[in-house]
Coordinates of N, CA and C in Angstrom, one line a residue:
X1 N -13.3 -65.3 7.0 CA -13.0 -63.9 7.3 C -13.5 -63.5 8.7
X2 N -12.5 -62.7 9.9 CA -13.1 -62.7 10.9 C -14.4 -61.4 11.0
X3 N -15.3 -61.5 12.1 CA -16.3 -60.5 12.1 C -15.7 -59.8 12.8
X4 N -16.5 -58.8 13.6 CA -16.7 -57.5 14.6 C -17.7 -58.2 15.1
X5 N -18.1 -58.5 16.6 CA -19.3 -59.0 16.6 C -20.0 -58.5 17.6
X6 N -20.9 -58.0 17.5 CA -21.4 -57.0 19.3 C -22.5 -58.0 19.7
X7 N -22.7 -58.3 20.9 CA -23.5 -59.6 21.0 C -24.0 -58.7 22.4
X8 N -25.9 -58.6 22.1 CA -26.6 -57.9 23.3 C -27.2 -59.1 23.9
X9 N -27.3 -59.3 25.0 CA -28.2 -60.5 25.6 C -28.9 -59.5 25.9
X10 N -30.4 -59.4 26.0 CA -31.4 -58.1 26.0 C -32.7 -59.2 27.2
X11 N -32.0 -60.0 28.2 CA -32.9 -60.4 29.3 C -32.6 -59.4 30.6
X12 N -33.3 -58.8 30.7 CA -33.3 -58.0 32.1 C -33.1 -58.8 33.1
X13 N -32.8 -59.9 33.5 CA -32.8 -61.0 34.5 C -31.0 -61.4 34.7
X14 N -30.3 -61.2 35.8 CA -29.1 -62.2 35.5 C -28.2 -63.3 35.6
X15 N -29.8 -64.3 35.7 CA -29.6 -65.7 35.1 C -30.8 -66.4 34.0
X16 N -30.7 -66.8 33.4 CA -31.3 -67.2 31.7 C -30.7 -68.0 30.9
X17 N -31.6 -68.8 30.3 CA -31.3 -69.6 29.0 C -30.4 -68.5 28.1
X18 N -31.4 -67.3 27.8 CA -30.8 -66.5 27.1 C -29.3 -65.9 27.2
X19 N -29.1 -65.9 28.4 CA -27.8 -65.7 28.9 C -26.5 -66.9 28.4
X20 N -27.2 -67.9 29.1 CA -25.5 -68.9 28.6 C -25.8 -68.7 27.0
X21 N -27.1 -68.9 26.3 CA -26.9 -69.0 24.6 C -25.9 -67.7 24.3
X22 N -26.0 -66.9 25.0 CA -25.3 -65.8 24.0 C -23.7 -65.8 24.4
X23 N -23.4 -66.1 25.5 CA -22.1 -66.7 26.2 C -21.2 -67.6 25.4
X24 N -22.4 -69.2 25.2 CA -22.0 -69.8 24.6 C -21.4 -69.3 23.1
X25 N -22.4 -68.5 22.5 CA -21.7 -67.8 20.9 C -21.0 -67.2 21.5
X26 N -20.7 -66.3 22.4 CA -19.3 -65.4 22.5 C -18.4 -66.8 22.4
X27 N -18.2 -67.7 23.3 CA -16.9 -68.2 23.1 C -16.8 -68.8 22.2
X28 N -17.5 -69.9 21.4 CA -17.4 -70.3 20.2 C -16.6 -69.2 18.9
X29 N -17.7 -68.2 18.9 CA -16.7 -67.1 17.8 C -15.5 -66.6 18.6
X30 N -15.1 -66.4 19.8 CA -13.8 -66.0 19.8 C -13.1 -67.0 19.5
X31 N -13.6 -68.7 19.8 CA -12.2 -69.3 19.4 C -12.2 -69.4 18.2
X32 N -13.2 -69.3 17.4 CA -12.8 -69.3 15.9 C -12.4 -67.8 15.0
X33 N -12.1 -67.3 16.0 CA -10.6 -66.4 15.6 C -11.7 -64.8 15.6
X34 N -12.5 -64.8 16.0 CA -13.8 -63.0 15.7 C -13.4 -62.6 16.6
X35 N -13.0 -61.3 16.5 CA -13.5 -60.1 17.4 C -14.6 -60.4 18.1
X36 N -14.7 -60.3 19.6 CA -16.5 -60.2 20.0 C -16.4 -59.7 21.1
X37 N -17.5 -58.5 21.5 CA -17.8 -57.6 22.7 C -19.5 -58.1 23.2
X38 N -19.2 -58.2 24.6 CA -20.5 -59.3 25.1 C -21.3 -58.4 25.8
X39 N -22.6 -58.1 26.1 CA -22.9 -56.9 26.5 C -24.1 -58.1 27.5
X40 N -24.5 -57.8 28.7 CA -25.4 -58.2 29.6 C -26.4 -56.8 30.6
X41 N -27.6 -57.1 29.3 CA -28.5 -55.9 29.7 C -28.9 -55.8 31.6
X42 N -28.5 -57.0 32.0 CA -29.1 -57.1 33.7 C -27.8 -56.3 34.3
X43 N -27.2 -56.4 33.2 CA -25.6 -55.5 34.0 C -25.6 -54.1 33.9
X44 N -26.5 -53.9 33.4 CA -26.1 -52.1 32.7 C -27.6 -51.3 33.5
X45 N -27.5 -50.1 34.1 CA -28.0 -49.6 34.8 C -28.5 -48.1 34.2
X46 N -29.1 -47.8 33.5 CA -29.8 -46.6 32.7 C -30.9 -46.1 32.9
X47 N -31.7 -45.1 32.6 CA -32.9 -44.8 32.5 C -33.5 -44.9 31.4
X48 N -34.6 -46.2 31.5 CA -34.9 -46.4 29.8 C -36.0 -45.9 29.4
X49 N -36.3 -44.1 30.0 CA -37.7 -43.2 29.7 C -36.9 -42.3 28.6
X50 N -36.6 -42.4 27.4 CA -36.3 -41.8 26.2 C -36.9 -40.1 26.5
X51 N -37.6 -40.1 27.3 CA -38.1 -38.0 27.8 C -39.1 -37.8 26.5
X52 N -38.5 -36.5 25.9 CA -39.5 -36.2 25.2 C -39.3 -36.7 24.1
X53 N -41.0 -36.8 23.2 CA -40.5 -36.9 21.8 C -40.3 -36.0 20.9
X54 N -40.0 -36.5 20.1 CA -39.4 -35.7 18.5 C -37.7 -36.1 18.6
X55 N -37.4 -35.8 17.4 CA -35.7 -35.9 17.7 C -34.6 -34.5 17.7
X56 N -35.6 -33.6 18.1 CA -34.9 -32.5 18.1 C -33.7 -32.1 19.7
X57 N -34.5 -33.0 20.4 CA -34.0 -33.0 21.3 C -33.7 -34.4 22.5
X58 N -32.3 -34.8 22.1 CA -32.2 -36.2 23.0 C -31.7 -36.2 24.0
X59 N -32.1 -36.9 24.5 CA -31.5 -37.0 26.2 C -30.2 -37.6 26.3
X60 N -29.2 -36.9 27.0 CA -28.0 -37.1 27.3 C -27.7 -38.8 27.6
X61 N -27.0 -39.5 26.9 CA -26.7 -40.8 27.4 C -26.0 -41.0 28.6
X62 N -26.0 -42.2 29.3 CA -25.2 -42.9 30.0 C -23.9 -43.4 30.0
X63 N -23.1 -43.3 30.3 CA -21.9 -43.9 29.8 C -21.5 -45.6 29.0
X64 N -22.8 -46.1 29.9 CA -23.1 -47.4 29.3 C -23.7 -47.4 27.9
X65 N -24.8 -46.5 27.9 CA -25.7 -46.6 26.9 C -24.5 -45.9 25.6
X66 N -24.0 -45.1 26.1 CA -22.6 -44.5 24.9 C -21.6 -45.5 24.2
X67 N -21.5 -46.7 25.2 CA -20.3 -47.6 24.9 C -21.1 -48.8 23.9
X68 N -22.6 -49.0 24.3 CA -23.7 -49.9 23.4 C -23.0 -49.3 22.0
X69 N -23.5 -47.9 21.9 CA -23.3 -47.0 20.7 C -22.6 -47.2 20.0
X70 N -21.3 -47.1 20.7 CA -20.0 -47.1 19.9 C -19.5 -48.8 19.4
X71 N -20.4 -49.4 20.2 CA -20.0 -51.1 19.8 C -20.8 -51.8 18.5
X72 N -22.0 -50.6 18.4 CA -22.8 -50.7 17.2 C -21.9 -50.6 16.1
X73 N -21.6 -49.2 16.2 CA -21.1 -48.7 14.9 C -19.5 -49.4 14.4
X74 N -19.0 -50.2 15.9 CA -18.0 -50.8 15.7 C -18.3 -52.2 14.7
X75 N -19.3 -52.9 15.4 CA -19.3 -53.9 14.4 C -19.5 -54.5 13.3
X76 N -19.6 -55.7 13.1 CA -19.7 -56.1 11.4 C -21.3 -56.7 11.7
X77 N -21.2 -57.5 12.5 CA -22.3 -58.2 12.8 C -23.1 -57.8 14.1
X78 N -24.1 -57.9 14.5 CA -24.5 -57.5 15.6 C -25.7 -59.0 15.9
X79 N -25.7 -59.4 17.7 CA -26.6 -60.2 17.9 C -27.4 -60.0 19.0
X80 N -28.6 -59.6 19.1 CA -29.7 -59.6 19.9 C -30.7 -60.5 20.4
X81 N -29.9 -60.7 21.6 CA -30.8 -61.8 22.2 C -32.1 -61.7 23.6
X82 N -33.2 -62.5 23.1 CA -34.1 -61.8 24.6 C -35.3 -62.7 24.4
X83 N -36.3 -62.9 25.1 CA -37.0 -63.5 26.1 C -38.8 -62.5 25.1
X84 N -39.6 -63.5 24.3 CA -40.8 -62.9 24.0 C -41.5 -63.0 25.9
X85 N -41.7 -61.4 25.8 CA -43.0 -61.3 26.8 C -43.9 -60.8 26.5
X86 N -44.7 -60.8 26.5 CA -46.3 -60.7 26.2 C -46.0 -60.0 24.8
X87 N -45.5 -60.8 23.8 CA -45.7 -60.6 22.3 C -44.4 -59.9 22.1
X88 N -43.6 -59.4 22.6 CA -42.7 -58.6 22.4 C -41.4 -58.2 23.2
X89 N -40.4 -57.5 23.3 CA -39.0 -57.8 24.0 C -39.7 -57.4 25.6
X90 N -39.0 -57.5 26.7 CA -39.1 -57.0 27.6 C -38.7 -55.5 27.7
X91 N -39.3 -54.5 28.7 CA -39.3 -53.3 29.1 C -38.0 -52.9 28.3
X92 N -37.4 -53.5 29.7 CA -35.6 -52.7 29.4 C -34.9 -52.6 28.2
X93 N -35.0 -53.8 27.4 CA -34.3 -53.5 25.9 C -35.5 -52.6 25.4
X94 N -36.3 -52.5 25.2 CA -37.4 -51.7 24.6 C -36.5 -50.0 24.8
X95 N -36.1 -49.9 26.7 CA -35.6 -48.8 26.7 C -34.3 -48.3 26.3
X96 N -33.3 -49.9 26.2 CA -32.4 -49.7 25.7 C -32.3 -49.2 23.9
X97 N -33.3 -49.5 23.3 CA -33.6 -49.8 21.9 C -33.8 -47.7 21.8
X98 N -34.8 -47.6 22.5 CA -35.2 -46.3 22.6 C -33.9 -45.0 22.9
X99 N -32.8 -45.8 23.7 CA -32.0 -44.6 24.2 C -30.7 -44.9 23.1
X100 N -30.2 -45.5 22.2 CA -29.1 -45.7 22.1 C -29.3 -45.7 20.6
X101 N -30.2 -45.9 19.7 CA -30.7 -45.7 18.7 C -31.2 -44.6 18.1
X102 N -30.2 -43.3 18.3 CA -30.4 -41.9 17.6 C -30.1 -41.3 16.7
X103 N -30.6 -40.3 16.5 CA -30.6 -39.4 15.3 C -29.1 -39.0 14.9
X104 N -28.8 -39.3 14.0 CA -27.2 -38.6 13.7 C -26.2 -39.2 13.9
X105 N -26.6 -41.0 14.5 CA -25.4 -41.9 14.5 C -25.9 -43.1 13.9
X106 N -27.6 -43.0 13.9 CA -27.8 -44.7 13.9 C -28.7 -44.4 12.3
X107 N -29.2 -42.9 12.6 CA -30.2 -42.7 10.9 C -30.2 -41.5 11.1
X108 N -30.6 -40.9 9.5 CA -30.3 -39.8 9.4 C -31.2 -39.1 9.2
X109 N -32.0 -37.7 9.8 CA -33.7 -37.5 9.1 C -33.1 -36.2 8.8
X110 N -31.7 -35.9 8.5 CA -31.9 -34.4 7.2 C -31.6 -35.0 5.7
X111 N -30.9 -36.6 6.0 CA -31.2 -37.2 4.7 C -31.9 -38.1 4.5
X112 N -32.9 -38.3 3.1 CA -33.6 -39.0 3.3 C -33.5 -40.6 2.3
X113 N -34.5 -41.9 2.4 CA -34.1 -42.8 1.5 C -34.8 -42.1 0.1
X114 N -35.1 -43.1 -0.8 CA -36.2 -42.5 -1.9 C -37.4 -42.6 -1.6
X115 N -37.6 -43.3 -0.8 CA -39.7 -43.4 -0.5 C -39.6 -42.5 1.0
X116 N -38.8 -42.0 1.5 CA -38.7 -40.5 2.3 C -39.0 -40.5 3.3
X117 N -38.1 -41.8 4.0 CA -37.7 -42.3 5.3 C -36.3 -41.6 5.5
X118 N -36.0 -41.8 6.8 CA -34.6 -41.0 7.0 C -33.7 -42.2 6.7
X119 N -32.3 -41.9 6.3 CA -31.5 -42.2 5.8 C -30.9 -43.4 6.8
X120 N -30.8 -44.8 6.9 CA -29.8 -45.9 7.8 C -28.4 -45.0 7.9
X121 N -28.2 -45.2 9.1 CA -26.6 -45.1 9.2 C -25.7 -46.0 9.0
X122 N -26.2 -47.5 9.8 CA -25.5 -48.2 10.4 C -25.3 -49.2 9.3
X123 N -25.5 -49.0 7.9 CA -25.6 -49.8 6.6 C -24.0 -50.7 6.9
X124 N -23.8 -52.0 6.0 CA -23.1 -52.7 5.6 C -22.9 -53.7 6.8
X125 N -23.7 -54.2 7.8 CA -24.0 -55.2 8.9 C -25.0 -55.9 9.0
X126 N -24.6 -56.9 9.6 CA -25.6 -58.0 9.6 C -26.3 -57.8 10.9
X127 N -27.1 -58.8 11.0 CA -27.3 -58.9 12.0 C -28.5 -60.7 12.6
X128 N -28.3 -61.4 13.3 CA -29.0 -62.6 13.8 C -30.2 -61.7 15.6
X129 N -31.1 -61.7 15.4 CA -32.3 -62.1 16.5 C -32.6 -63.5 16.8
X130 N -32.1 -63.6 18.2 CA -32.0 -65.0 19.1 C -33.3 -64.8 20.2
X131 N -34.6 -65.4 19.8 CA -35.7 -65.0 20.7 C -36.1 -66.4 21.5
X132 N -36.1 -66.4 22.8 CA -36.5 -67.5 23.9 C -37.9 -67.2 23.9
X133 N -38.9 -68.0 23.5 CA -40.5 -68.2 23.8 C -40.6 -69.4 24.5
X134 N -42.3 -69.2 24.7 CA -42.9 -70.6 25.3 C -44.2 -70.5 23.9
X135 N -44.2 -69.6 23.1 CA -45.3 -69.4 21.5 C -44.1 -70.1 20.6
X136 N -44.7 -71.3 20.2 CA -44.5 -72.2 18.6 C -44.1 -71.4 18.0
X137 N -43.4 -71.2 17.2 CA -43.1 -70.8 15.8 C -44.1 -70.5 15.0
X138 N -44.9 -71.5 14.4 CA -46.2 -71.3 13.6 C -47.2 -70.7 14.4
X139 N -47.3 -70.9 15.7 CA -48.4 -70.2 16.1 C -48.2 -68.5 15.6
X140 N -46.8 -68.3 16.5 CA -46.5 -66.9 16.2 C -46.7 -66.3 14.7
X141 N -46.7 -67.2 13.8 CA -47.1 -66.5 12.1 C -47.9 -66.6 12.4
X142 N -48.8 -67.5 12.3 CA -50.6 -67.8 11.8 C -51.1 -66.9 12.7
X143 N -51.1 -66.6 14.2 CA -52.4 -66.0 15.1 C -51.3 -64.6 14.9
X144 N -50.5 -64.1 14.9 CA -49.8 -62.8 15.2 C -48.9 -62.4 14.0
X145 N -48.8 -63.3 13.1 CA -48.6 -62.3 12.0 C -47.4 -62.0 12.1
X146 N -46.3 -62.4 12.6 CA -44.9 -62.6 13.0 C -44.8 -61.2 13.4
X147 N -45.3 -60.4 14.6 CA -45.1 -59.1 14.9 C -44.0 -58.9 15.6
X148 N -43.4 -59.5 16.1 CA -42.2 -58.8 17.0 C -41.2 -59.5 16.0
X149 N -41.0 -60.5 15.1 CA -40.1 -60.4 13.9 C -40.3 -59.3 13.0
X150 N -41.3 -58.8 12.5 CA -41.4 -57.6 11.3 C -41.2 -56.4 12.2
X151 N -41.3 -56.0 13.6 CA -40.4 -55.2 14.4 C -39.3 -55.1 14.2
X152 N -38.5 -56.1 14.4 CA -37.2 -56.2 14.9 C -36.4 -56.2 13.3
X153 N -37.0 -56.8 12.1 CA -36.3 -57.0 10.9 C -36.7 -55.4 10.0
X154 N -37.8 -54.7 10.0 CA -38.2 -54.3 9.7 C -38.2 -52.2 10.0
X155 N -38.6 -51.8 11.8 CA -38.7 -51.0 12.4 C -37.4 -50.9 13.2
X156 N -36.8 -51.7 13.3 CA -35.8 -51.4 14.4 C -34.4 -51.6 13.7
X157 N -34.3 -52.7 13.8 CA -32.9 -52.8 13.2 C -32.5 -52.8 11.8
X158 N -33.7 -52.8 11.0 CA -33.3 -53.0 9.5 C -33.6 -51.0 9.2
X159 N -34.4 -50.1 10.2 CA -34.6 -49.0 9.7 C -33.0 -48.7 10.3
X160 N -32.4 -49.1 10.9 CA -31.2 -48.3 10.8 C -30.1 -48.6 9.8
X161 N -30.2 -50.0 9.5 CA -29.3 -50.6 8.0 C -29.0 -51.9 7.9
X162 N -29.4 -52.7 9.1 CA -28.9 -53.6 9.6 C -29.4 -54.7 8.1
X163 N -28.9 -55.2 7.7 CA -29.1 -56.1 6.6 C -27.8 -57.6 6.0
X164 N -28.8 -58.6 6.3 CA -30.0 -59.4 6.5 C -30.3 -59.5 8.3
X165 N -31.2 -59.3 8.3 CA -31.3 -59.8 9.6 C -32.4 -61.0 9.9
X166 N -31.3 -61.9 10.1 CA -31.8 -63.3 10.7 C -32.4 -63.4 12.1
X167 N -32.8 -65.3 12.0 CA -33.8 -65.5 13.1 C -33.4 -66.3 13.8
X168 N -33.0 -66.7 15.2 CA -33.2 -68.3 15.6 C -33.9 -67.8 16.8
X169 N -35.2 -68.9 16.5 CA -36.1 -68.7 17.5 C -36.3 -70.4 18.2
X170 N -36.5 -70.0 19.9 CA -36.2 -71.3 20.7 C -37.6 -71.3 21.4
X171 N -38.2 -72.5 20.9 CA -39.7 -72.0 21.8 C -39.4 -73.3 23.0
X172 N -40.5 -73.5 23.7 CA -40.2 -74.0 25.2 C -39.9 -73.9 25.8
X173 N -39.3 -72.5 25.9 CA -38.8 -72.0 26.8 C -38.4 -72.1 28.4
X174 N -39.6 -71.9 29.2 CA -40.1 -72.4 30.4 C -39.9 -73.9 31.1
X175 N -40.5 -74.2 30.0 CA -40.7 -75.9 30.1 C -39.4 -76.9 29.0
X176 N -38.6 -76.7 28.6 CA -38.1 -77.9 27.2 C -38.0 -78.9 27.8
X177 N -38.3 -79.8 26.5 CA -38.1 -81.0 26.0 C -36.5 -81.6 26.4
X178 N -36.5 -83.0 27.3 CA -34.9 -83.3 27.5 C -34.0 -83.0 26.0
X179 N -32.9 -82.7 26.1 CA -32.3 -82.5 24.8 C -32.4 -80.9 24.5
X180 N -33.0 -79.9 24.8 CA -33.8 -78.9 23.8 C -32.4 -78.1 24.0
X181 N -32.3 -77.9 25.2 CA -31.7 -76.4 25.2 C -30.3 -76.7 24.9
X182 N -29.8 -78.0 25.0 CA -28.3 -78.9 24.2 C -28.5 -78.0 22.8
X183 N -29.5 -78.3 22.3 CA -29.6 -78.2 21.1 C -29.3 -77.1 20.8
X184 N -29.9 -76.2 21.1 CA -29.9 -74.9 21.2 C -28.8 -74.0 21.0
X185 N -28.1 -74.8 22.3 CA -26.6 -74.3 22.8 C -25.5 -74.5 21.8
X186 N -25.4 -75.8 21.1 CA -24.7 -76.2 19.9 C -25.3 -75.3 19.0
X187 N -26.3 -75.6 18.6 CA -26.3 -74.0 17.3 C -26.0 -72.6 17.5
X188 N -26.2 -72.2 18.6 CA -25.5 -71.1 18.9 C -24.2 -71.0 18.6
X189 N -23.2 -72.1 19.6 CA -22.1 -72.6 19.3 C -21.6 -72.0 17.5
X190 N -22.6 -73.2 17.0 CA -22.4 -73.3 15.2 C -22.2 -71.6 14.6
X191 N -23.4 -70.9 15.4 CA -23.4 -69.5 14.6 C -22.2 -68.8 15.0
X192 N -21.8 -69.1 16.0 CA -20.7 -68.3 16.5 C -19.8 -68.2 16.0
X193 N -19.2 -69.6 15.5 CA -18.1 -70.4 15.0 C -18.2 -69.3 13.6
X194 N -19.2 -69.2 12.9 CA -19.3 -69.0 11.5 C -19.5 -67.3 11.6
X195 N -19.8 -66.5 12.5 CA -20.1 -65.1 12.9 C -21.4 -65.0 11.8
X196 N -22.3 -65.7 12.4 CA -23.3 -65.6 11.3 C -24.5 -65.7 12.9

């Protein structure tokens, strides 16, 4: 069955491992017949200072950050990809995360779940997190407690509805091993193919 697939590359940089990997899955899933809208955060020019808090009052979007929006709520699947820096995404998605993830399209706080969180909007979507490190795998559970995964599955994308949200994580980032980032590239490939 084909997806909807909104695919964020979330490296503020506009050249990266993380770049071709998410390229590579764009083309893979388009030739295997998906819908897919490619988004490159080094491309998009916003202010990612969210202003004040509370949600009574949001700050007017960008025309970019409006089209993120509408590619959200368009899709079946969604894929977020980015670069651990110092434990967590870089700046810009953080601001992107912050401006485009609002009250009344992505979750609802006049309705609530049963333990009396505001209500997911974005329910019935998947979603895959593609994270580039130079931190192991296991290190990242054992010393840190997998914190920027229970973010990202947990706080961010799962409080709006996003469900299941998966993992492929690529360490070595900086430095790989001959073969690594082949590798890499082909499973991407693989996920594309399958909109998974």
């Amino acid at each position: 069955m084909a997806e909807r697939i909104f695919i964020l590359n979330g490296h503020p940089g506009p050249s990266s491992i993380t770049r071709q990997a998410t390229e590579r899955y764009a083309q893979a899933a388009q030739a295997a017949g998906h819908d897919v809208r490619l988004s490159q955060l080094s491309d998009l020019s916003f202010d990612i200072d969210r202003g004040i808090a509370g949600y009574d009052s949001v700050k007017p979007m960008e025309p970019v950050l409006e089209e993120a929006l509408e590619n959200l709520e368009w899709c079946s699947h969604f894929v977020l990809a980015f670069p651990l820096w110092w434990g967590g995404m870089p700046a810009k998605l953080k601001g992107w995360i912050d401006r485009v993830l609002v009250p009344g399209r992505t979750f609802s706080t006049e309705e609530t779940t049963p333990i009396g969180l505001p209500k997911p909007l974005l329910t019935g979507r998947t979603a895959r997190v593609v994270i580039t490190s130079d931190t192991p795998r296991a290190f990242l559970r054992l010393a840190y407690g997998d914190a920027v995964l229970r973010q990202m599955r947990g706080q961010v994308l799962g409080f709006v509805g996003f469900r299941p949200v998966r993992v492929t994580w690529f360490a070595g980032a900086s430095d790989p091993k001959p073969g690594a980032v082949e590798r890499m590239f082909r499973e991407m490939e693989a996920l594309g193919a399958r909109g998974r």
